[in-house]
Short mmCIF file of C-alpha atoms in Angstrom, two decimals:
data_model
loop_
_atom_site.label_atom_id
_atom_site.label_comp_id
_atom_site.label_asym_id
_atom_site.label_seq_id
_atom_site.Cartn_x
_atom_site.Cartn_y
_atom_site.Cartn_z
CA MET U 1 122.17 106.04 76.49
CA PHE U 2 119.47 106.40 79.11
CA ILE U 3 117.36 103.28 79.36
CA ARG U 4 113.62 103.70 79.43
CA ILE U 5 110.86 101.25 80.03
CA ALA U 6 107.67 101.57 78.06
CA ARG U 7 104.56 102.86 79.76
CA PRO U 8 102.02 100.03 80.18
CA SER U 9 98.70 100.37 78.47
CA GLY U 10 95.22 99.08 79.22
CA GLU U 11 94.73 97.27 82.51
CA ALA U 12 98.42 97.41 83.36
CA ALA U 13 98.41 101.20 83.21
CA LYS U 14 95.45 101.41 85.56
CA LYS U 15 97.38 99.55 88.27
CA ILE U 16 99.70 102.46 88.92
CA GLN U 17 97.35 105.22 87.98
CA GLY U 18 97.20 106.37 91.57
CA ARG U 19 100.97 106.84 91.80
CA SER U 20 102.02 108.14 88.39
CA ARG U 21 101.33 111.62 87.12
CA PRO U 22 99.46 112.11 83.82
CA LEU U 23 101.49 113.63 81.03
CA PRO U 24 100.49 117.09 79.81
CA ARG U 25 99.08 117.82 76.40
CA LEU U 26 102.12 118.47 74.23
CA ARG U 27 102.44 121.15 71.56
CA THR U 28 105.59 119.83 69.89
CA LYS U 29 106.72 116.39 68.81
CA THR U 30 110.45 116.53 69.50
CA GLY U 31 112.64 116.99 72.55
CA CYS U 32 112.22 115.73 76.09
CA LEU U 33 108.80 115.68 77.72
CA THR U 34 109.90 118.18 80.36
CA CYS U 35 110.86 120.85 77.81
CA ARG U 36 107.73 120.15 75.81
CA GLN U 37 105.59 120.60 78.91
CA ARG U 38 107.41 123.84 79.78
CA ARG U 39 107.27 124.97 76.12
CA LYS U 40 111.04 125.31 75.96
CA LYS U 41 113.30 124.60 73.01
CA CYS U 42 115.15 121.34 73.71
CA ASP U 43 118.59 120.49 72.35
CA GLU U 44 117.54 116.79 72.51
CA SER U 45 120.80 115.65 74.15
CA LYS U 46 120.38 112.44 76.12
CA PRO U 47 120.04 111.26 78.84
CA ARG U 48 119.63 114.87 80.08
CA CYS U 49 119.16 117.87 77.86
CA MET U 50 120.90 121.14 78.67
CA ASN U 51 117.70 122.88 79.81
CA CYS U 52 116.92 120.22 82.39
CA THR U 53 120.54 120.01 83.51
CA ARG U 54 120.77 123.77 83.94
CA ASN U 55 117.45 124.00 85.82
CA LYS U 56 118.08 120.79 87.81
CA VAL U 57 114.74 119.26 86.92
CA ASP U 58 113.80 115.73 85.91
CA CYS U 59 114.50 115.17 82.22
CA ARG U 60 111.82 112.77 80.95
CA TRP U 61 111.66 111.20 77.50
CA GLU U 62 109.22 109.09 75.56
CA GLU U 63 109.61 105.55 76.82
CA THR U 64 110.18 102.38 74.81
CA PRO U 65 110.64 98.79 75.85
CA PHE U 66 114.29 97.79 75.64
CA ARG U 67 116.76 95.01 75.28
CA GLN U 68 120.51 95.09 75.10
CA CYS U 69 121.99 94.76 71.65
CA SER U 70 125.21 95.61 69.87
CA ASN U 71 124.33 99.24 69.31
CA GLY U 72 122.35 100.05 72.46
CA TYR U 73 118.85 99.09 73.57
CA GLU U 74 115.83 98.29 71.48
CA MET U 75 112.40 96.72 71.71
CA HIS U 76 111.85 93.47 73.50
CA LYS U 77 109.26 91.61 75.55
CA PRO U 78 109.19 91.96 79.35
CA PHE U 79 111.47 89.71 81.36
CA ASP U 80 110.27 86.16 81.86
CA ASN U 81 109.39 85.80 85.51
CA THR U 82 107.26 82.67 85.47
CA ALA U 83 108.22 79.91 87.87
CA SER U 84 106.49 77.10 89.70
CA SER U 85 105.64 77.58 93.35
CA SER U 86 107.94 74.70 94.22
CA SER U 87 110.93 76.80 93.22
CA TYR U 88 110.46 79.18 96.16
CA THR U 89 112.25 78.93 99.48
CA THR U 90 110.43 77.31 102.40
CA SER U 91 111.27 77.31 106.09
CA SER U 92 113.06 73.97 105.68
CA ASP U 93 115.58 75.36 103.20
CA THR U 94 119.09 75.84 104.55
CA LEU U 95 122.38 77.06 103.21
CA SER U 96 124.56 74.55 105.02
CA ASP U 97 125.49 72.89 101.74
CA LEU U 98 126.81 76.11 100.20
CA PRO U 99 130.11 77.91 100.71
CA LYS U 100 129.65 80.85 103.07
CA PRO U 101 131.97 83.80 102.50
CA LYS U 102 131.40 86.57 105.06
CA TRP U 103 129.34 88.61 102.66
CA LEU U 104 126.90 85.68 102.34
CA SER U 105 125.60 86.33 105.87
CA VAL U 106 122.71 88.19 104.26
CA LEU U 107 121.09 84.83 103.59
CA CYS U 108 121.68 83.08 106.90
CA GLN U 109 120.79 83.15 110.53
CA THR U 110 123.15 81.59 113.01
CA ASP U 111 121.39 78.29 112.41
CA GLY U 112 121.87 78.56 108.67
CA LYS U 113 118.22 79.25 107.80
CA PRO U 114 116.97 82.15 105.73
CA ARG U 115 115.93 84.98 108.05
CA HIS U 116 112.84 85.75 106.07
CA SER U 117 111.54 82.25 105.32
CA ASN U 118 109.20 81.80 108.28
CA HIS U 119 107.37 84.99 107.41
CA TYR U 120 106.17 84.02 103.97
CA PRO U 121 102.46 83.48 103.42
CA ASN U 122 101.12 80.23 102.09
CA PRO U 123 102.05 79.59 98.45
CA ILE U 124 100.17 81.81 96.03
CA LYS U 125 100.15 82.13 92.30
CA SER U 126 103.51 83.22 90.93
CA PRO U 127 103.75 86.87 89.92
CA SER U 128 102.85 87.29 86.29
CA GLU U 129 105.05 88.62 83.52
CA ASP U 130 102.84 91.71 83.41
CA ASP U 131 103.37 92.30 87.13
CA HIS U 132 107.13 92.05 86.69
CA TYR U 133 107.15 94.51 83.82
CA LEU U 134 104.83 96.85 85.68
CA MET U 135 107.09 96.82 88.73
CA LEU U 136 110.13 97.73 86.63
CA VAL U 137 108.21 100.72 85.29
CA TYR U 138 107.13 101.69 88.80
CA TYR U 139 110.69 101.32 90.06
CA GLN U 140 111.98 103.67 87.39
CA ARG U 141 109.26 106.26 87.91
CA GLU U 142 108.77 106.25 91.65
CA VAL U 143 111.44 104.31 93.55
CA ILE U 144 114.86 105.10 92.14
CA PRO U 145 114.24 108.87 91.75
CA SER U 146 113.41 108.94 95.47
CA THR U 147 116.95 107.81 96.30
CA THR U 148 118.53 111.04 95.06
CA HIS U 149 117.85 114.42 96.65
CA LYS U 150 116.92 117.20 94.28
CA TYR U 151 120.01 119.30 95.00
CA ALA U 152 122.42 116.51 94.09
CA HIS U 153 124.67 116.81 91.04
CA PRO U 154 122.75 116.15 87.78
CA GLY U 155 125.04 113.21 87.07
CA TYR U 156 123.39 111.26 89.88
CA PHE U 157 120.10 111.42 88.00
CA ASP U 158 121.48 109.35 85.12
CA TYR U 159 120.43 105.84 86.09
CA SER U 160 121.47 104.18 82.84
CA TYR U 161 124.40 102.40 84.52
CA GLN U 162 122.12 100.63 87.00
CA PHE U 163 119.38 99.94 84.46
CA SER U 164 121.85 98.44 82.00
CA TRP U 165 122.19 95.42 84.31
CA LEU U 166 118.53 94.40 84.23
CA SER U 167 118.63 92.56 80.91
CA THR U 168 121.91 90.82 81.84
CA TYR U 169 121.19 89.70 85.41
CA PRO U 170 117.66 88.31 85.87
CA THR U 171 118.20 87.94 89.63
CA LEU U 172 118.76 91.68 89.94
CA SER U 173 115.71 92.30 87.78
CA ILE U 174 113.63 90.18 90.16
CA ALA U 175 115.05 91.96 93.23
CA THR U 176 114.25 95.28 91.58
CA ALA U 177 110.66 94.20 91.01
CA ALA U 178 110.50 93.01 94.64
CA SER U 179 111.58 96.39 96.00
CA ALA U 180 109.11 98.20 93.77
CA ALA U 181 106.25 95.91 94.79
CA MET U 182 107.07 96.30 98.49
CA HIS U 183 107.16 100.07 98.11
CA LEU U 184 103.84 100.05 96.25
CA SER U 185 102.29 97.74 98.86
CA MET U 186 102.21 100.61 101.34
CA THR U 187 99.35 102.12 99.34
CA GLN U 188 98.14 99.01 97.48
CA PRO U 189 98.39 96.08 99.92
CA ARG U 190 97.78 93.41 97.28
CA TYR U 191 101.36 93.91 96.10
CA ARG U 192 102.79 92.68 99.41
CA ASN U 193 102.51 89.00 98.47
CA ILE U 194 103.91 89.76 95.04
CA ALA U 195 106.86 91.52 96.68
CA LEU U 196 107.54 88.58 98.99
CA LYS U 197 107.47 86.12 96.11
CA TYR U 198 109.93 88.20 94.13
CA TYR U 199 112.10 88.68 97.20
CA ASN U 200 112.20 84.97 97.88
CA LYS U 201 113.02 84.13 94.28
CA ALA U 202 115.79 86.74 94.13
CA ILE U 203 117.48 85.30 97.22
CA ARG U 204 117.29 81.83 95.71
CA GLY U 205 118.85 83.21 92.55
CA VAL U 206 121.79 84.67 94.46
CA ARG U 207 122.27 81.40 96.35
CA GLN U 208 122.33 79.46 93.11
CA MET U 209 124.94 81.74 91.55
CA ILE U 210 127.10 81.42 94.66
CA SER U 211 126.85 77.63 94.62
CA GLU U 212 127.84 77.59 90.96
CA GLY U 213 130.80 79.89 91.57
CA VAL U 214 129.44 82.48 89.15
CA VAL U 215 130.02 85.45 91.49
CA ASP U 216 132.91 86.39 93.78
CA GLY U 217 131.40 89.36 95.64
CA THR U 218 133.08 92.13 93.65
CA GLU U 219 130.31 92.60 91.10
CA ASP U 220 128.42 95.91 91.14
CA TRP U 221 125.11 94.21 90.46
CA ILE U 222 125.54 91.95 93.51
CA LEU U 223 126.12 95.01 95.70
CA GLY U 224 123.05 96.65 94.18
CA THR U 225 120.98 93.52 94.79
CA VAL U 226 121.94 93.36 98.48
CA ILE U 227 121.08 97.04 98.95
CA LEU U 228 117.67 96.28 97.43
CA PHE U 229 117.25 93.39 99.88
CA ASP U 230 117.89 95.82 102.72
CA LEU U 231 115.34 98.30 101.36
CA ILE U 232 112.74 95.55 101.10
CA GLU U 233 113.19 94.77 104.79
CA ARG U 234 113.07 98.48 105.66
CA TRP U 235 109.78 98.90 103.83
CA ARG U 236 108.11 95.91 105.48
CA LEU U 237 105.84 96.28 108.49
CA ASP U 238 105.61 92.55 109.22
CA GLY U 239 109.23 91.42 109.04
CA LEU U 240 111.60 90.26 111.76
CA PRO U 241 113.05 92.99 113.98
CA ASN U 242 116.23 94.33 112.37
CA ALA U 243 116.08 91.71 109.61
CA GLY U 244 117.65 94.25 107.29
CA GLU U 245 120.68 94.37 109.58
CA GLN U 246 121.95 91.13 108.03
CA HIS U 247 121.74 92.71 104.59
CA LEU U 248 123.61 95.81 105.76
CA LEU U 249 126.37 93.68 107.23
CA THR U 250 126.61 91.78 103.97
CA ALA U 251 126.85 95.01 101.98
CA ILE U 252 129.66 96.20 104.28
CA HIS U 253 131.53 92.92 103.74
CA LEU U 254 131.01 93.32 100.00
CA PHE U 255 132.81 96.66 100.15
CA LYS U 256 135.64 94.96 102.05
CA THR U 257 135.78 92.16 99.46
CA ARG U 258 135.95 94.72 96.67
CA ARG U 259 138.92 96.42 98.32
CA GLN U 260 140.70 93.11 98.88
CA HIS U 261 140.30 92.34 95.17
CA LYS U 262 141.38 95.90 94.35
CA LYS U 263 138.03 96.58 92.71
CA VAL U 264 138.32 100.22 91.63
CA ALA U 265 135.46 102.21 90.15
CA GLN U 266 136.59 103.53 86.78
CA THR U 267 133.81 105.85 85.63
CA SER U 268 131.77 108.62 87.21
CA SER U 269 128.70 106.38 87.04
CA GLN U 270 130.49 103.61 88.95
CA VAL U 271 131.84 105.99 91.60
CA GLY U 272 128.41 107.56 91.98
CA PHE U 273 126.77 104.15 92.33
CA GLU U 274 129.23 103.12 95.06
CA ARG U 275 128.65 106.34 96.96
CA LEU U 276 124.88 105.92 96.75
CA CYS U 277 125.19 102.40 98.23
CA ALA U 278 127.59 103.52 100.97
CA GLU U 279 125.34 106.40 102.05
CA SER U 280 122.38 104.04 102.20
CA ILE U 281 124.38 101.75 104.51
CA LEU U 282 125.33 104.67 106.75
CA TYR U 283 121.79 105.94 107.21
CA HIS U 284 120.20 102.57 107.85
CA SER U 285 122.99 101.61 110.25
CA ALA U 286 122.22 104.74 112.28
CA HIS U 287 118.55 103.75 112.27
CA ILE U 288 119.28 100.24 113.56
CA LEU U 289 121.73 101.40 116.22
CA LEU U 290 119.13 103.86 117.51
CA SER U 291 116.24 101.44 117.62
CA SER U 292 117.87 98.17 118.69
CA ASP U 293 119.14 97.19 122.13
CA HIS U 294 121.22 94.41 120.60
CA SER U 295 122.87 94.99 117.26
CA ILE U 296 125.47 92.93 115.46
CA LEU U 297 126.57 96.17 113.79
CA GLU U 298 128.15 97.31 117.07
CA SER U 299 131.08 94.96 116.59
CA HIS U 300 131.51 96.04 112.97
CA LEU U 301 131.89 99.80 113.44
CA GLY U 302 135.44 99.52 112.12
CA LEU U 303 134.10 98.10 108.86
CA ILE U 304 131.56 100.91 108.59
CA ARG U 305 134.36 103.43 109.00
CA GLU U 306 136.05 101.89 105.99
CA LEU U 307 133.24 103.37 103.89
CA LYS U 308 134.79 106.79 104.45
CA GLY U 309 136.77 106.75 101.20
CA THR U 310 133.67 105.85 99.20
CA CYS U 311 131.49 108.42 101.00
CA GLU U 312 134.02 111.16 100.31
CA ALA U 313 134.67 110.21 96.68
CA ILE U 314 133.80 112.88 94.11
CA PRO U 315 132.38 111.21 90.99
CA PHE U 316 131.71 114.51 89.23
CA PRO U 317 134.58 117.04 89.33
CA ASP U 318 132.26 120.05 89.08
CA SER U 319 130.29 119.04 92.19
CA THR U 320 129.74 121.56 94.96
CA VAL U 321 129.89 120.73 98.66
CA TRP U 322 126.09 120.47 98.73
CA SER U 323 125.64 118.51 95.51
CA VAL U 324 128.39 115.89 95.88
CA SER U 325 126.24 113.71 98.15
CA PRO U 326 123.50 111.82 96.25
CA THR U 327 121.27 110.95 99.20
CA LEU U 328 122.21 112.23 102.65
CA GLY U 329 123.47 115.71 101.95
CA VAL U 330 125.43 115.40 105.21
CA PRO U 331 129.21 114.96 105.66
CA PHE U 332 130.50 111.47 106.42
CA ALA U 333 132.17 112.74 109.62
CA VAL U 334 128.75 113.59 111.08
CA PHE U 335 127.42 110.09 110.49
CA GLU U 336 130.61 108.50 111.79
CA LEU U 337 130.08 110.33 115.09
CA ILE U 338 126.38 109.45 115.13
CA LEU U 339 127.17 105.75 114.84
CA GLN U 340 129.73 105.96 117.66
CA ILE U 341 127.33 107.90 119.88
CA ALA U 342 124.48 105.47 119.20
CA ILE U 343 126.70 102.62 120.41
CA LEU U 344 127.90 104.71 123.35
CA CYS U 345 124.31 105.18 124.51
CA ARG U 346 124.11 101.50 125.40
CA SER U 347 127.50 101.21 127.11
CA LYS U 348 129.06 102.54 130.29
CA SER U 349 131.77 104.98 129.33
CA SER U 350 133.71 107.65 131.15
CA THR U 351 132.67 111.28 131.10
CA ALA U 352 135.82 111.93 129.07
CA SER U 353 134.03 110.34 126.12
CA PHE U 354 131.25 112.90 126.48
CA GLY U 355 133.61 115.86 126.31
CA SER U 356 135.45 114.46 123.31
CA PHE U 357 132.32 113.76 121.29
CA TRP U 358 130.73 117.09 122.22
CA GLN U 359 133.81 118.99 121.04
CA GLN U 360 133.91 117.08 117.76
CA LEU U 361 130.25 117.90 117.12
CA ASN U 362 130.90 121.58 117.86
CA ASP U 363 133.85 121.59 115.46
CA LEU U 364 131.75 120.03 112.70
CA ASP U 365 128.98 122.53 113.34
CA MET U 366 131.38 125.45 112.93
CA THR U 367 132.95 123.94 109.81
CA HIS U 368 129.69 123.33 107.98
CA ARG U 369 127.58 126.23 109.25
CA SER U 370 128.41 128.26 106.17
CA VAL U 371 129.19 127.38 102.55
CA PRO U 372 130.80 129.42 99.76
CA PRO U 373 128.45 132.06 98.30
CA THR U 374 126.89 131.52 94.88
CA ASN U 375 125.09 133.67 92.34
CA ASN U 376 122.82 130.85 91.18
CA ARG U 377 119.43 130.74 92.93
CA ASN U 378 119.13 126.95 92.72
CA ASP U 379 122.63 126.55 94.10
CA GLU U 380 121.81 128.99 96.89
CA ILE U 381 118.80 126.89 97.91
CA GLY U 382 120.90 123.72 97.70
CA ALA U 383 123.57 125.28 99.90
CA GLN U 384 120.98 126.31 102.48
CA ASN U 385 119.49 122.83 102.48
CA TYR U 386 122.96 121.34 103.05
CA THR U 387 123.59 123.66 105.98
CA PHE U 388 120.20 123.04 107.61
CA SER U 389 120.46 119.26 107.14
CA THR U 390 123.92 119.15 108.70
CA GLN U 391 122.82 121.32 111.63
CA LEU U 392 119.76 119.12 112.20
CA TYR U 393 121.81 115.94 112.37
CA ILE U 394 124.37 117.56 114.68
CA VAL U 395 121.65 118.77 117.06
CA ALA U 396 120.07 115.29 117.07
CA ALA U 397 123.48 113.73 117.78
CA LYS U 398 124.01 116.14 120.69
CA ILE U 399 120.60 115.21 122.11
CA LEU U 400 121.45 111.53 121.80
CA LEU U 401 124.78 112.15 123.53
CA SER U 402 123.08 114.18 126.27
CA CYS U 403 120.66 111.34 126.96
CA ALA U 404 123.60 108.97 127.41
CA PHE U 405 125.25 111.36 129.89
CA GLU U 406 122.31 113.03 131.60
CA ALA U 407 124.46 114.16 134.51
CA GLN U 408 126.62 116.21 132.14
CA VAL U 409 123.80 118.24 130.58
CA SER U 410 121.32 120.39 132.46
CA PRO U 411 117.59 120.22 131.61
CA ALA U 412 117.80 123.83 130.42
CA ALA U 413 120.65 123.00 128.02
CA LEU U 414 118.75 119.99 126.68
CA ARG U 415 115.70 122.16 126.16
CA THR U 416 117.78 124.68 124.21
CA LEU U 417 118.99 121.88 121.95
CA LEU U 418 115.40 120.79 121.34
CA GLN U 419 114.33 124.33 120.44
CA ASP U 420 117.29 124.71 118.07
CA GLY U 421 116.36 121.41 116.45
CA ILE U 422 112.71 122.39 116.01
CA LEU U 423 113.72 125.68 114.39
CA THR U 424 115.97 123.77 111.99
CA VAL U 425 113.27 121.19 111.18
CA ALA U 426 111.05 124.07 110.13
CA MET U 427 113.67 124.98 107.51
CA VAL U 428 113.87 121.59 105.76
CA ASP U 429 111.37 120.03 103.38
CA THR U 430 109.97 116.78 104.75
CA SER U 431 107.14 116.51 102.22
CA THR U 432 109.13 114.74 99.47
CA PRO U 433 110.10 111.05 99.23
CA LEU U 434 113.65 112.01 100.27
CA GLY U 435 112.15 113.45 103.44
CA ARG U 436 112.51 109.99 104.97
CA PHE U 437 116.19 110.75 105.52
CA TYR U 438 115.08 113.35 108.07
CA CYS U 439 113.14 110.70 109.96
CA TRP U 440 116.12 109.82 112.16
CA PRO U 441 116.88 113.32 113.52
CA VAL U 442 113.21 114.31 113.79
CA SER U 443 112.49 111.11 115.72
CA VAL U 444 115.32 111.92 118.14
CA LEU U 445 113.81 115.36 118.74
CA ARG U 446 110.39 113.83 119.23
CA SER U 447 111.73 111.39 121.83
CA ILE U 448 112.44 114.24 124.29
CA ALA U 449 109.62 116.65 123.37
CA GLU U 450 107.06 117.13 126.14
CA ARG U 451 105.22 120.40 125.50
CA GLU U 452 102.02 119.96 123.55
CA ALA U 453 102.84 122.43 120.77
CA GLU U 454 106.24 120.82 120.17
CA VAL U 455 104.79 117.32 120.20
CA ILE U 456 102.09 118.29 117.70
CA PHE U 457 104.61 120.00 115.39
CA LEU U 458 107.05 117.08 115.38
CA ASP U 459 104.27 114.50 114.98
CA GLN U 460 103.03 116.43 111.96
CA LYS U 461 106.53 116.42 110.49
CA LEU U 462 106.87 112.67 111.04
CA ALA U 463 103.45 112.09 109.49
CA SER U 464 104.53 114.21 106.51
CA ILE U 465 107.67 112.10 106.14
CA GLU U 466 105.69 108.87 106.31
CA ASN U 467 103.06 110.03 103.81
CA ALA U 468 105.64 111.28 101.33
CA SER U 469 107.97 108.30 101.55
CA GLY U 470 105.30 105.60 101.71
CA CYS U 471 107.79 103.35 103.49
CA GLY U 472 107.27 101.09 106.47
CA TYR U 473 110.49 101.81 108.35
CA THR U 474 109.39 105.41 108.95
CA ARG U 475 106.50 104.09 111.00
CA THR U 476 108.78 101.56 112.68
CA LEU U 477 111.24 104.24 113.78
CA MET U 478 108.40 106.35 115.15
CA ASP U 479 107.23 103.35 117.21
CA ASP U 480 110.79 102.78 118.45
CA CYS U 481 110.99 106.37 119.68
CA LYS U 482 107.66 106.00 121.49
CA MET U 483 109.04 102.94 123.27
CA GLU U 484 112.20 104.86 124.17
CA ARG U 485 110.10 107.68 125.65
CA ALA U 486 108.15 105.15 127.70
CA ARG U 487 111.39 103.57 128.96
CA ARG U 488 112.80 106.95 129.97
CA THR U 489 109.58 107.74 131.85
CA VAL U 490 109.82 104.48 133.80
CA ASP U 491 113.49 105.04 134.57
#
């Protein structure tokens, strides 16, 4: 059963009025809200009716508060989130007294102190129960749908597996609220402090469960929590440089721990969840390796490669080549090369490496330049989007490789790559929340653009990505590319 959170009323509803869309006036009283809005007969199958599944649109239902019970989910009060300010982490807290498996590195610096602790504001009033409940609603409506591209298989849009954990694991519930508040803080800054309080409390909750031996690192909800920690750092504008890198490394070690314990996903929902997490790790690793001169991920590329099996898993047997990926819509092999090239850019390698990588990129381009024909219009658009996205990432990877081996590529050839990339960017939609996953390749193109018209076009695309995603790391990556352009000018 799909889990829904009730819409707040009164003052609580006003808090997210700017982000949520008003519901239409409905003519019927049964069926999903989407069919009722479109005046279509609904078969009322949940979590997604046949109409919405067939048309690949969001299937929305009347929302009710929930709690887990023997026969599903029913009404309950919001989660209790009250806590005294003394329960939050301070800069003096350390983890030296706790066992430290490798996947616990998310919580530690080399000196054993929380990476985030020195960046917390002075103690403020604890987030209220209403704020917590409101953030769960916002997360469901705005955050989690933005993690799945619209051409993905309909099965990825069933979030009941992830939401079923919230009433069982309060720490995950708090981390979920933290990510929602940080996302919302981009347009409503008052939520920043709320996000940091939740974030701090969630990390303390994980630490406590580790110290008590409650978790062993194979739990799905722990993996989901760490991915949320990474997103929180991505969406911050005031955090430590590459703070999210620790969380990514932890998530990678969690995947390794799961394999060592022979943790095998049994259901389509579990396989889909793992793939969503793995693709998130891939994208953000590429971001860090592009923007950082010193990255601990460099020495863990072998671990990242071990995500291949997860990133190529097919949770839904009827998936197409363009719908099997929930987030990236790009083959794993492309990202594997991107990560290697990003590391190569900061090392001295032989020209033989250039030829090998260039040939591999050409081979991938030829393999994925066309997809099987389809008679369905939505599938045709999805197939085109898959092709354009793959081409865009390959062009960006070639530009990155060319910058590492400038002597191997003529200015004219580099310019041709830029023009090809700009033409491809014009074919993809950057105006949706998922547009942020184009930020990496568009930023690479922007880093070598010099002509005014090209600069204006790419800046507009990046601004469109930032406005649609509402996330801080988009702005951060744009700043990183500006610094890279300045460095290249000096050199």
